[in-house]
């Protein structure tokens, strides 16, 4: 990902996320040349408009794709749509790197995959 940004290649931001049904997430691009065309791998789970605003509709996973005016294209990692958990439940970290997951949980323990209810914010579960 870092190499793509440095080379000013078309890059989709965010690359991975976990959101709740009926919430929205704004996507943007780095590099590339407009106009941009966004799409979701499953409109039943989440739709995305022409400005990159994703609207989660049902639980599941999607990828978001974007193409630019020159025909270059890229896509996200998995975008998970899950109902929020309560009472210390934990979820999968979507970042793919345990160290990155732990850093993000330390910065923002409210992230959906971090432990809740006052447990150690730097711990994540079921990391891959």
PDB file of N, CA, C and O in Angstrom, residues 76-108:
ATOM      1  N   UNK A  76     -10.565  -2.473  -2.633  1.00  0.00           N
ATOM      2  CA  UNK A  76     -10.277  -2.540  -1.208  1.00  0.00           C
ATOM      3  C   UNK A  76     -10.003  -3.970  -0.781  1.00  0.00           C
ATOM      4  O   UNK A  76     -10.216  -4.916  -1.547  1.00  0.00           O
ATOM      5  N   UNK A  77      -9.569  -4.116   0.445  1.00  0.00           N
ATOM      6  CA  UNK A  77      -9.559  -5.406   1.115  1.00  0.00           C
ATOM      7  C   UNK A  77     -11.016  -5.616   1.551  1.00  0.00           C
ATOM      8  O   UNK A  77     -11.898  -4.906   1.083  1.00  0.00           O
ATOM      9  N   UNK A  78     -11.288  -6.501   2.455  1.00  0.00           N
ATOM     10  CA  UNK A  78     -12.683  -6.727   2.805  1.00  0.00           C
ATOM     11  C   UNK A  78     -13.254  -5.600   3.675  1.00  0.00           C
ATOM     12  O   UNK A  78     -12.590  -5.105   4.591  1.00  0.00           O
ATOM     13  N   UNK A  79     -14.455  -5.222   3.333  1.00  0.00           N
ATOM     14  CA  UNK A  79     -15.224  -4.273   4.125  1.00  0.00           C
ATOM     15  C   UNK A  79     -16.298  -5.108   4.811  1.00  0.00           C
ATOM     16  O   UNK A  79     -17.149  -5.692   4.150  1.00  0.00           O
ATOM     17  N   UNK A  80     -16.204  -5.198   6.120  1.00  0.00           N
ATOM     18  CA  UNK A  80     -17.130  -6.036   6.879  1.00  0.00           C
ATOM     19  C   UNK A  80     -18.280  -5.202   7.402  1.00  0.00           C
ATOM     20  O   UNK A  80     -18.075  -4.116   7.940  1.00  0.00           O
ATOM     21  N   UNK A  81     -19.479  -5.729   7.252  1.00  0.00           N
ATOM     22  CA  UNK A  81     -20.673  -5.105   7.815  1.00  0.00           C
ATOM     23  C   UNK A  81     -21.189  -6.063   8.881  1.00  0.00           C
ATOM     24  O   UNK A  81     -21.594  -7.187   8.574  1.00  0.00           O
ATOM     25  N   UNK A  82     -21.103  -5.633  10.140  1.00  0.00           N
ATOM     26  CA  UNK A  82     -21.538  -6.459  11.261  1.00  0.00           C
ATOM     27  C   UNK A  82     -22.258  -5.601  12.283  1.00  0.00           C
ATOM     28  O   UNK A  82     -21.968  -4.411  12.424  1.00  0.00           O
ATOM     29  N   UNK A  83     -23.186  -6.224  12.994  1.00  0.00           N
ATOM     30  CA  UNK A  83     -23.874  -5.522  14.076  1.00  0.00           C
ATOM     31  C   UNK A  83     -22.883  -5.303  15.204  1.00  0.00           C
ATOM     32  O   UNK A  83     -22.069  -6.180  15.505  1.00  0.00           O
ATOM     33  N   UNK A  84     -22.950  -4.124  15.860  1.00  0.00           N
ATOM     34  CA  UNK A  84     -22.048  -3.859  16.984  1.00  0.00           C
ATOM     35  C   UNK A  84     -22.277  -4.873  18.102  1.00  0.00           C
ATOM     36  O   UNK A  84     -23.382  -5.352  18.311  1.00  0.00           O
ATOM     37  N   UNK A  85     -21.195  -5.181  18.821  1.00  0.00           N
ATOM     38  CA  UNK A  85     -21.292  -6.108  19.936  1.00  0.00           C
ATOM     39  C   UNK A  85     -21.283  -5.340  21.243  1.00  0.00           C
ATOM     40  O   UNK A  85     -20.872  -4.183  21.295  1.00  0.00           O
ATOM     41  N   UNK A  86     -21.723  -5.983  22.299  1.00  0.00           N
ATOM     42  CA  UNK A  86     -21.739  -5.366  23.622  1.00  0.00           C
ATOM     43  C   UNK A  86     -21.112  -6.302  24.624  1.00  0.00           C
ATOM     44  O   UNK A  86     -20.976  -7.493  24.389  1.00  0.00           O
ATOM     45  N   UNK A  87     -20.744  -5.750  25.767  1.00  0.00           N
ATOM     46  CA  UNK A  87     -20.340  -6.553  26.904  1.00  0.00           C
ATOM     47  C   UNK A  87     -19.057  -7.335  26.744  1.00  0.00           C
ATOM     48  O   UNK A  87     -18.962  -8.462  27.214  1.00  0.00           O
ATOM     49  N   UNK A  88     -18.055  -6.786  26.085  1.00  0.00           N
ATOM     50  CA  UNK A  88     -16.764  -7.440  26.027  1.00  0.00           C
ATOM     51  C   UNK A  88     -16.587  -8.405  24.872  1.00  0.00           C
ATOM     52  O   UNK A  88     -15.574  -9.055  24.767  1.00  0.00           O
ATOM     53  N   UNK A  89     -17.571  -8.538  24.004  1.00  0.00           N
ATOM     54  CA  UNK A  89     -17.410  -9.399  22.828  1.00  0.00           C
ATOM     55  C   UNK A  89     -16.317  -8.797  21.951  1.00  0.00           C
ATOM     56  O   UNK A  89     -16.106  -7.604  21.906  1.00  0.00           O
ATOM     57  N   UNK A  90     -15.646  -9.628  21.220  1.00  0.00           N
ATOM     58  CA  UNK A  90     -14.581  -9.141  20.343  1.00  0.00           C
ATOM     59  C   UNK A  90     -14.809  -9.668  18.943  1.00  0.00           C
ATOM     60  O   UNK A  90     -15.521 -10.641  18.727  1.00  0.00           O
ATOM     61  N   UNK A  91     -14.213  -9.032  17.979  1.00  0.00           N
ATOM     62  CA  UNK A  91     -14.389  -9.442  16.592  1.00  0.00           C
ATOM     63  C   UNK A  91     -13.067  -9.592  15.878  1.00  0.00           C
ATOM     64  O   UNK A  91     -12.014  -9.376  16.453  1.00  0.00           O
ATOM     65  N   UNK A  92     -13.133  -9.951  14.628  1.00  0.00           N
ATOM     66  CA  UNK A  92     -11.937 -10.121  13.822  1.00  0.00           C
ATOM     67  C   UNK A  92     -11.351  -8.773  13.459  1.00  0.00           C
ATOM     68  O   UNK A  92     -12.063  -7.845  13.104  1.00  0.00           O
ATOM     69  N   UNK A  93     -10.062  -8.672  13.518  1.00  0.00           N
ATOM     70  CA  UNK A  93      -9.371  -7.475  13.059  1.00  0.00           C
ATOM     71  C   UNK A  93      -9.245  -7.561  11.540  1.00  0.00           C
ATOM     72  O   UNK A  93      -8.688  -8.532  11.032  1.00  0.00           O
ATOM     73  N   UNK A  94      -9.748  -6.589  10.796  1.00  0.00           N
ATOM     74  CA  UNK A  94      -9.740  -6.673   9.342  1.00  0.00           C
ATOM     75  C   UNK A  94      -8.431  -6.235   8.688  1.00  0.00           C
ATOM     76  O   UNK A  94      -8.327  -6.231   7.477  1.00  0.00           O
ATOM     77  N   UNK A  95      -7.438  -5.860   9.472  1.00  0.00           N
ATOM     78  CA  UNK A  95      -6.238  -5.265   8.907  1.00  0.00           C
ATOM     79  C   UNK A  95      -5.228  -6.275   8.389  1.00  0.00           C
ATOM     80  O   UNK A  95      -4.330  -5.921   7.644  1.00  0.00           O
ATOM     81  N   UNK A  96      -5.344  -7.537   8.785  1.00  0.00           N
ATOM     82  CA  UNK A  96      -4.459  -8.563   8.263  1.00  0.00           C
ATOM     83  C   UNK A  96      -3.087  -8.623   8.908  1.00  0.00           C
ATOM     84  O   UNK A  96      -2.282  -9.477   8.575  1.00  0.00           O
ATOM     85  N   UNK A  97      -2.784  -7.728   9.841  1.00  0.00           N
ATOM     86  CA  UNK A  97      -1.480  -7.686  10.491  1.00  0.00           C
ATOM     87  C   UNK A  97      -1.698  -7.513  11.991  1.00  0.00           C
ATOM     88  O   UNK A  97      -2.164  -6.457  12.423  1.00  0.00           O
ATOM     89  N   UNK A  98      -1.380  -8.518  12.810  1.00  0.00           N
ATOM     90  CA  UNK A  98      -1.630  -8.427  14.247  1.00  0.00           C
ATOM     91  C   UNK A  98      -1.002  -7.210  14.911  1.00  0.00           C
ATOM     92  O   UNK A  98      -1.611  -6.600  15.782  1.00  0.00           O
ATOM     93  N   UNK A  99       0.185  -6.835  14.512  1.00  0.00           N
ATOM     94  CA  UNK A  99       0.840  -5.678  15.118  1.00  0.00           C
ATOM     95  C   UNK A  99       0.079  -4.394  14.808  1.00  0.00           C
ATOM     96  O   UNK A  99      -0.107  -3.534  15.679  1.00  0.00           O
ATOM     97  N   UNK A 100      -0.372  -4.263  13.589  1.00  0.00           N
ATOM     98  CA  UNK A 100      -1.144  -3.081  13.205  1.00  0.00           C
ATOM     99  C   UNK A 100      -2.471  -3.045  13.957  1.00  0.00           C
ATOM    100  O   UNK A 100      -2.907  -1.992  14.415  1.00  0.00           O
ATOM    101  N   UNK A 101      -3.100  -4.200  14.121  1.00  0.00           N
ATOM    102  CA  UNK A 101      -4.343  -4.290  14.872  1.00  0.00           C
ATOM    103  C   UNK A 101      -4.126  -3.802  16.305  1.00  0.00           C
ATOM    104  O   UNK A 101      -4.893  -2.995  16.817  1.00  0.00           O
ATOM    105  N   UNK A 102      -3.068  -4.272  16.943  1.00  0.00           N
ATOM    106  CA  UNK A 102      -2.807  -3.869  18.318  1.00  0.00           C
ATOM    107  C   UNK A 102      -2.533  -2.377  18.427  1.00  0.00           C
ATOM    108  O   UNK A 102      -2.996  -1.723  19.355  1.00  0.00           O
ATOM    109  N   UNK A 103      -1.798  -1.817  17.469  1.00  0.00           N
ATOM    110  CA  UNK A 103      -1.544  -0.373  17.488  1.00  0.00           C
ATOM    111  C   UNK A 103      -2.845   0.412  17.351  1.00  0.00           C
ATOM    112  O   UNK A 103      -3.074   1.379  18.072  1.00  0.00           O
ATOM    113  N   UNK A 104      -3.700  -0.025  16.419  1.00  0.00           N
ATOM    114  CA  UNK A 104      -4.961   0.690  16.209  1.00  0.00           C
ATOM    115  C   UNK A 104      -5.867   0.584  17.432  1.00  0.00           C
ATOM    116  O   UNK A 104      -6.545   1.538  17.792  1.00  0.00           O
ATOM    117  N   UNK A 105      -5.887  -0.567  18.104  1.00  0.00           N
ATOM    118  CA  UNK A 105      -6.691  -0.730  19.313  1.00  0.00           C
ATOM    119  C   UNK A 105      -6.164   0.150  20.441  1.00  0.00           C
ATOM    120  O   UNK A 105      -6.935   0.666  21.245  1.00  0.00           O
ATOM    121  N   UNK A 106      -4.839   0.331  20.503  1.00  0.00           N
ATOM    122  CA  UNK A 106      -4.268   1.205  21.521  1.00  0.00           C
ATOM    123  C   UNK A 106      -4.645   2.664  21.257  1.00  0.00           C
ATOM    124  O   UNK A 106      -4.896   3.428  22.189  1.00  0.00           O
ATOM    125  N   UNK A 107      -4.718   3.040  19.988  1.00  0.00           N
ATOM    126  CA  UNK A 107      -5.083   4.411  19.624  1.00  0.00           C
ATOM    127  C   UNK A 107      -6.583   4.644  19.809  1.00  0.00           C
ATOM    128  O   UNK A 107      -7.000   5.658  20.333  1.00  0.00           O
ATOM    129  N   UNK A 108      -7.389   3.679  19.358  1.00  0.00           N
ATOM    130  CA  UNK A 108      -8.844   3.838  19.422  1.00  0.00           C
ATOM    131  C   UNK A 108      -9.498   2.537  19.870  1.00  0.00           C
ATOM    132  O   UNK A 108      -9.885   1.711  19.052  1.00  0.00           O
TER     133      UNK A 108
END
